[in-house]
Amino acid sequence: MELKKDSNAVSIDMLLIVHSEKRRAAQGMHSDRQADPGAPPQRRGLQGVGNGIRKWQKLEGNDLYGNLAEKQHPQQTQVITSYDNQGTHLTVEVHPQDTMPQLLKKFSLAKRDKNGNTRPRQPGGKDAHAYPWDRSSLKSMPLDLRQFEKLDTYASQVMVKSGLDELVNDLLQETHSDLERVRAIWIWICHHIEYDIEAAQEKDRQAFKLTDILRTQKTNCDGYAELFEKMCRIAGVQCMTVPGYSKGFGYQTGQSFSGEFDHVWNAVYLEGRWHLVDSTWGSGLVDTTTSKFTFLYNEFYFLTHPALFIEDHFPDNKNWQLLKPPQSLRQFENNMYHKSEFYNKGMLSAHPETSMIRTVNGKATITMESCAPTLFMFMLNGKQEHGLLSLRKNGMKLDIYPPTMGTHKLQIFAKGNSDIYSSVLEYTLKCNYVDLGVRLPAELHQPMGPSWFSEQMGILKPSHPDPIIHTSDGRCSITFGVEEGISVLASLHGDDGLITEETQRRYIFQLHREKRTELKVQLPRAGKFALKIFVKKRQEPGNYVFVFNYLLCCSNTKVKWPMFPESFGNWGQDNELLEPLAGVLPANRNVPFKLKLHGVAKALVKGQDTWPLTLNSEGYWEGSCSTAGCQDVYVMVLENANHNFYSYILKYKVSDQ
């Protein structure tokens, strides 16, 4: 006898000669029922609740006995079929004495369940995917989700009429392959079955019945998995239920796993390989603050790539990881946990790759790589403070400076293709040193510095590509190109109260030269300041939109610059102010003025008296004004020579001294 094994079955090549008069003896021999004491225990139920999820417990089950079937035609080939207690199927043909049998017969020992159906094979080498993830796809097989659009719409609208068989039959009306059958079942469950939190939290609760799940359209993870498996089997698709540990609702970073399993999911057999799905997590989420379930479809858990599925699913049998090499439980506990949104938003990697970070000299640096340009934001202990986040072409860099020693929670959010930021990563920061020299303004919003986003918003080729600008004398000049039809607004923010909401823009003077904008900045003191940049399309209504900011740093304690003069709406985009730049003029002095003004007929300066400005050969309006006897000085222009109405364009204060 030669025994051959492959991943699907066991076959035997056997020389078999049986005389017909011995058939009765053969029948008697095969009809003895023997229990196999070495048979594996059968899963019989679910017990216990933990973290709001029902837990699996393996119980010893009754043996499944074999049966004997034989055709009753003495002159024809007789067939004896037997099932042992492990579901092994053995077929033996018995030939009459006067018939020449085939000397070599091959018998298939295929696994069967207690109903006689073929039992799905266990996963093998050809099901395994390489670990770590190769970034090729989020799925375990090539998929174009657009092919499911009509089927998804149809399946999500199918209603339960009577029983499960009729429901599956209705779902399969628009399907043409096993993949589409599985997809229709998955979509229906994810859009119709609600996670039953209250029932899941009850102690000593019996397993959900499928009839009750269809009636109430509520269940927990074991009910989701059982329903999915049953519907797949009705549809003729091999499916298995897989229990294990999970990093789901209630999971805490760094926690260890032991004892009963807290979750269950499914594996489906498609196109010659096993694939993983989790319809519980595909249907929605539980709010950690209110403990309420919300339907929120998550495509990520349909045929998830095993190298990604292992991040939050650890099966009881390592073969169901579908990985080579498989991961240990310790690796599962220690590996960085990337939420499904991490991949849904197009993230590829993050560094550090551990969930707990220790600061170095009071600082921690996190970088992320994405498959496309993406907007990010962060929160440290629930606030967008104490960090510098700069965008990269495909990712971001974040420097965090915790304000106190101890443990801190850092959350990173990404926007992706949607209008909503989603949490994609969480870190625990351990800080044992605080750099008192690093104090960032509270108004320092994200992102920092120019990037692909500012270019997309119309700000081009900035003179300062880095987000941090150091100035020794408290002054700096920043220039950049601006797309046609875009207006720019800037404001300065500090933490000491010297800069009020009214004066945020008075320490910045904006000039325009040959399609480039210049921002002249004067700081009121030494320290750190946030320079915010906003844009708006001139022809469109609405407010200015924040684009990015610079961090301005000055350590010179002698710095004490005054504000720039206040400008009014008639100050033209292409106007240029050369002097005076200080918004506060000395008292009782003659002050020179020099400006470049476009499209004006006349210009003058008005204090207690009026002083006209004259246009020189270089195109500048020049003149002087006495500040004696006045508190304010205005620059005024006449745009039309045929009119007598002058407009205010600049306002200066006069010092009390």
Tab-separated table of C-alpha atoms in Angstrom, residues 348-581:
chain	number	residue	atom	x	y	z
A	348	LEU	CA	2.277	52.824	4.135
A	349	SER	CA	4.540	52.977	7.175
A	350	ALA	CA	5.327	54.861	10.373
A	351	HIS	CA	8.453	55.296	12.441
A	352	PRO	CA	9.128	54.487	15.254
A	353	GLU	CA	7.551	51.062	14.832
A	354	THR	CA	6.824	50.647	18.535
A	355	SER	CA	3.751	52.022	20.280
A	356	MET	CA	5.764	53.386	23.222
A	357	ILE	CA	8.345	56.126	22.615
A	358	ARG	CA	10.836	57.615	25.047
A	359	THR	CA	11.785	61.221	24.405
A	360	VAL	CA	15.411	62.196	23.849
A	361	ASN	CA	16.335	65.562	25.391
A	362	GLY	CA	12.639	66.299	25.715
A	363	LYS	CA	11.804	65.572	22.084
A	364	ALA	CA	10.230	62.730	20.095
A	365	THR	CA	10.141	62.527	16.287
A	366	ILE	CA	7.536	60.588	14.287
A	367	THR	CA	7.556	60.184	10.526
A	368	MET	CA	4.895	58.653	8.311
A	369	GLU	CA	4.889	57.590	4.678
A	370	SER	CA	1.743	57.639	2.544
A	371	CYS	CA	1.042	56.483	-0.987
A	372	ALA	CA	-0.144	59.982	-1.986
A	373	PRO	CA	0.009	63.553	-0.643
A	374	THR	CA	-2.130	63.676	2.502
A	375	LEU	CA	-3.072	66.234	5.152
A	376	PHE	CA	-2.260	65.368	8.768
A	377	MET	CA	-2.912	66.721	12.219
A	378	PHE	CA	-2.054	65.562	15.740
A	379	MET	CA	-3.270	65.824	19.311
A	380	LEU	CA	-1.109	65.534	22.426
A	381	ASN	CA	-3.257	64.783	25.446
A	382	GLY	CA	-6.306	65.962	23.495
A	383	LYS	CA	-4.839	69.306	22.343
A	384	GLN	CA	-3.145	70.456	19.137
A	385	GLU	CA	-0.169	71.853	21.003
A	386	HIS	CA	3.539	71.256	21.689
A	387	GLY	CA	4.400	69.920	18.255
A	388	LEU	CA	5.752	70.885	14.838
A	389	LEU	CA	4.128	68.988	11.964
A	390	SER	CA	5.470	69.502	8.446
A	391	LEU	CA	4.013	67.916	5.324
A	392	ARG	CA	6.116	65.959	2.871
A	393	LYS	CA	5.254	64.964	-0.665
A	394	ASN	CA	4.171	61.517	0.486
A	395	GLY	CA	3.922	61.703	4.249
A	396	MET	CA	4.799	63.946	7.166
A	397	LYS	CA	7.287	64.631	9.968
A	398	LEU	CA	6.251	65.499	13.511
A	399	ASP	CA	8.470	66.786	16.326
A	400	ILE	CA	6.796	66.595	19.730
A	401	TYR	CA	7.931	68.436	22.879
A	402	PRO	CA	5.878	67.224	25.881
A	403	PRO	CA	5.384	70.133	28.339
A	404	THR	CA	5.788	67.981	31.452
A	405	MET	CA	7.553	64.812	32.512
A	406	GLY	CA	5.541	61.606	32.669
A	407	THR	CA	3.286	59.682	30.278
A	408	HIS	CA	1.506	61.377	27.378
A	409	LYS	CA	-0.968	60.198	24.738
A	410	LEU	CA	-0.212	61.149	21.146
A	411	GLN	CA	-2.812	60.697	18.382
A	412	ILE	CA	-2.119	61.246	14.700
A	413	PHE	CA	-4.915	61.935	12.230
A	414	ALA	CA	-4.972	61.820	8.431
A	415	LYS	CA	-7.474	63.220	5.951
A	416	GLY	CA	-6.891	61.099	2.848
A	417	ASN	CA	-9.414	61.542	0.062
A	418	SER	CA	-12.301	62.445	2.368
A	419	ASP	CA	-13.195	65.721	4.095
A	420	ILE	CA	-12.859	64.149	7.535
A	421	TYR	CA	-9.733	63.550	9.571
A	422	SER	CA	-9.546	60.052	11.046
A	423	SER	CA	-7.272	58.725	13.774
A	424	VAL	CA	-4.696	56.477	12.118
A	425	LEU	CA	-2.073	55.989	14.824
A	426	GLU	CA	-1.570	56.275	18.574
A	427	TYR	CA	1.627	56.439	20.603
A	428	THR	CA	2.399	56.513	24.297
A	429	LEU	CA	5.177	58.988	25.078
A	430	LYS	CA	7.422	58.579	28.104
A	431	CYS	CA	9.122	61.874	28.962
A	432	ASN	CA	11.780	62.146	31.696
A	433	TYR	CA	13.154	65.564	30.734
A	434	VAL	CA	11.567	68.838	29.647
A	435	ASP	CA	13.534	71.351	27.597
A	436	LEU	CA	12.420	74.657	29.116
A	437	GLY	CA	13.965	76.504	26.190
A	438	VAL	CA	11.374	75.026	23.824
A	439	ARG	CA	8.105	76.786	24.356
A	440	LEU	CA	5.880	76.847	21.312
A	441	PRO	CA	3.066	79.377	20.850
A	442	ALA	CA	-0.369	77.965	21.592
A	443	GLU	CA	-1.638	79.423	18.289
A	444	LEU	CA	0.922	77.437	16.287
A	445	HIS	CA	-1.397	75.360	14.131
A	446	GLN	CA	-0.601	72.614	11.636
A	447	PRO	CA	0.897	72.198	9.117
A	448	MET	CA	4.210	73.965	9.540
A	449	GLY	CA	5.983	75.548	6.591
A	450	PRO	CA	5.234	75.539	2.854
A	451	SER	CA	4.514	72.205	1.146
A	452	TRP	CA	2.633	70.577	-1.703
A	453	PHE	CA	-0.549	71.819	-0.012
A	454	SER	CA	0.441	75.501	-0.021
A	455	GLU	CA	1.425	75.120	-3.672
A	456	GLN	CA	-1.971	73.581	-4.356
A	457	MET	CA	-3.574	76.592	-2.643
A	458	GLY	CA	-1.706	79.062	-4.877
A	459	ILE	CA	1.473	79.922	-2.928
A	460	LEU	CA	4.536	79.165	-5.058
A	461	LYS	CA	8.328	79.112	-4.692
A	462	PRO	CA	8.669	80.524	-1.159
A	463	SER	CA	11.918	82.211	-0.152
A	464	HIS	CA	11.930	80.191	3.104
A	465	PRO	CA	11.142	76.491	2.476
A	466	ASP	CA	11.912	75.522	6.087
A	467	PRO	CA	9.160	75.975	8.692
A	468	ILE	CA	11.404	77.647	11.305
A	469	ILE	CA	12.927	81.115	10.726
A	470	HIS	CA	15.568	82.523	13.086
A	471	THR	CA	16.106	86.286	13.212
A	472	SER	CA	18.786	88.049	15.222
A	473	ASP	CA	17.339	91.576	14.981
A	474	GLY	CA	13.645	90.686	15.204
A	475	ARG	CA	12.920	91.391	11.535
A	476	CYS	CA	12.517	89.177	8.487
A	477	SER	CA	11.226	89.340	4.955
A	478	ILE	CA	9.406	86.402	3.341
A	479	THR	CA	8.518	86.307	-0.334
A	480	PHE	CA	6.587	83.858	-2.512
A	481	GLY	CA	4.746	83.732	-5.778
A	482	VAL	CA	0.949	83.920	-5.819
A	483	GLU	CA	-1.335	82.474	-8.479
A	484	GLU	CA	-3.558	84.861	-10.399
A	485	GLY	CA	-6.782	85.704	-8.543
A	486	ILE	CA	-5.502	84.662	-5.087
A	487	SER	CA	-5.464	87.037	-2.116
A	488	VAL	CA	-3.082	86.458	0.795
A	489	LEU	CA	-3.591	87.392	4.433
A	490	ALA	CA	-1.064	86.985	7.273
A	491	SER	CA	-1.232	87.378	11.064
A	492	LEU	CA	1.278	87.145	13.914
A	493	HIS	CA	0.573	85.350	17.194
A	494	GLY	CA	2.478	85.191	20.492
A	495	ASP	CA	1.698	84.111	24.046
A	496	ASP	CA	2.569	87.160	26.118
A	497	GLY	CA	-0.448	89.336	25.371
A	498	LEU	CA	1.537	92.065	23.598
A	499	ILE	CA	-0.101	91.017	20.357
A	500	THR	CA	-3.865	91.410	20.634
A	501	GLU	CA	-6.492	90.323	18.139
A	502	GLU	CA	-6.617	93.905	16.847
A	503	THR	CA	-2.858	94.098	16.266
A	504	GLN	CA	-2.193	90.564	14.900
A	505	ARG	CA	-1.713	91.951	11.380
A	506	ARG	CA	-0.044	95.248	12.355
A	507	TYR	CA	3.396	93.651	12.816
A	508	ILE	CA	3.252	92.431	9.202
A	509	PHE	CA	3.324	94.658	6.145
A	510	GLN	CA	2.380	93.105	2.849
A	511	LEU	CA	3.860	94.223	-0.467
A	512	HIS	CA	3.457	92.991	-4.046
A	513	ARG	CA	6.166	93.092	-6.677
A	514	GLU	CA	6.023	91.442	-10.108
A	515	LYS	CA	3.687	88.583	-9.202
A	516	ARG	CA	5.462	87.978	-5.903
A	517	THR	CA	4.208	88.866	-2.455
A	518	GLU	CA	6.511	90.092	0.277
A	519	LEU	CA	5.710	89.903	3.990
A	520	LYS	CA	7.797	92.269	6.096
A	521	VAL	CA	7.675	91.159	9.725
A	522	GLN	CA	8.794	93.074	12.818
A	523	LEU	CA	8.623	91.360	16.217
A	524	PRO	CA	7.505	93.280	19.306
A	525	ARG	CA	10.005	91.423	21.530
A	526	ALA	CA	12.265	88.376	21.715
A	527	GLY	CA	10.638	84.956	21.774
A	528	LYS	CA	8.735	82.559	19.528
A	529	PHE	CA	5.854	83.593	17.285
A	530	ALA	CA	3.449	81.888	14.899
A	531	LEU	CA	3.152	83.565	11.499
A	532	LYS	CA	-0.080	82.301	9.940
A	533	ILE	CA	-0.726	82.407	6.205
A	534	PHE	CA	-4.269	82.462	4.773
A	535	VAL	CA	-5.546	82.578	1.172
A	536	LYS	CA	-8.810	83.283	-0.611
A	537	LYS	CA	-9.970	83.453	-4.207
A	538	ARG	CA	-10.866	87.081	-4.822
A	539	GLN	CA	-13.935	86.370	-6.929
A	540	GLU	CA	-15.452	83.874	-4.487
A	541	PRO	CA	-17.404	84.715	-1.331
A	542	GLY	CA	-16.430	83.321	2.035
A	543	ASN	CA	-13.590	83.573	4.505
A	544	TYR	CA	-9.866	83.201	4.121
A	545	VAL	CA	-8.586	79.612	4.487
A	546	PHE	CA	-5.606	78.754	6.687
A	547	VAL	CA	-2.781	77.190	4.668
A	548	PHE	CA	0.325	76.950	6.878
A	549	ASN	CA	2.435	78.847	9.381
A	550	TYR	CA	6.059	79.662	10.111
A	551	LEU	CA	7.673	79.603	13.526
A	552	LEU	CA	9.649	82.820	14.020
A	553	CYS	CA	12.379	82.687	16.682
A	554	CYS	CA	14.331	85.607	18.144
A	555	SER	CA	16.628	85.428	21.187
A	556	ASN	CA	17.726	89.071	21.146
A	557	THR	CA	16.240	90.628	24.290
A	558	LYS	CA	16.847	94.161	22.964
A	559	VAL	CA	14.288	93.688	20.196
A	560	LYS	CA	11.236	95.927	20.542
A	561	TRP	CA	9.836	96.823	17.144
A	562	PRO	CA	6.673	98.923	16.770
A	563	MET	CA	3.711	97.977	14.628
A	564	PHE	CA	3.466	98.828	10.943
A	565	PRO	CA	0.949	101.499	9.873
A	566	GLU	CA	-2.636	100.382	9.547
A	567	SER	CA	-3.721	99.833	5.943
A	568	PHE	CA	-7.242	100.211	4.574
A	569	GLY	CA	-9.153	98.510	1.785
A	570	ASN	CA	-7.988	100.973	-0.860
A	571	TRP	CA	-4.340	100.074	-0.270
A	572	GLY	CA	-3.703	98.413	-3.614
A	573	GLN	CA	-2.210	94.970	-4.072
A	574	ASP	CA	0.736	96.383	-6.028
A	575	ASN	CA	1.418	99.380	-3.787
A	576	GLU	CA	4.778	99.602	-2.057
A	577	LEU	CA	5.745	101.450	1.138
A	578	LEU	CA	9.394	102.407	1.560
A	579	GLU	CA	9.086	104.854	4.477
A	580	PRO	CA	8.066	105.321	7.172
A	581	LEU	CA	7.569	101.614	8.073
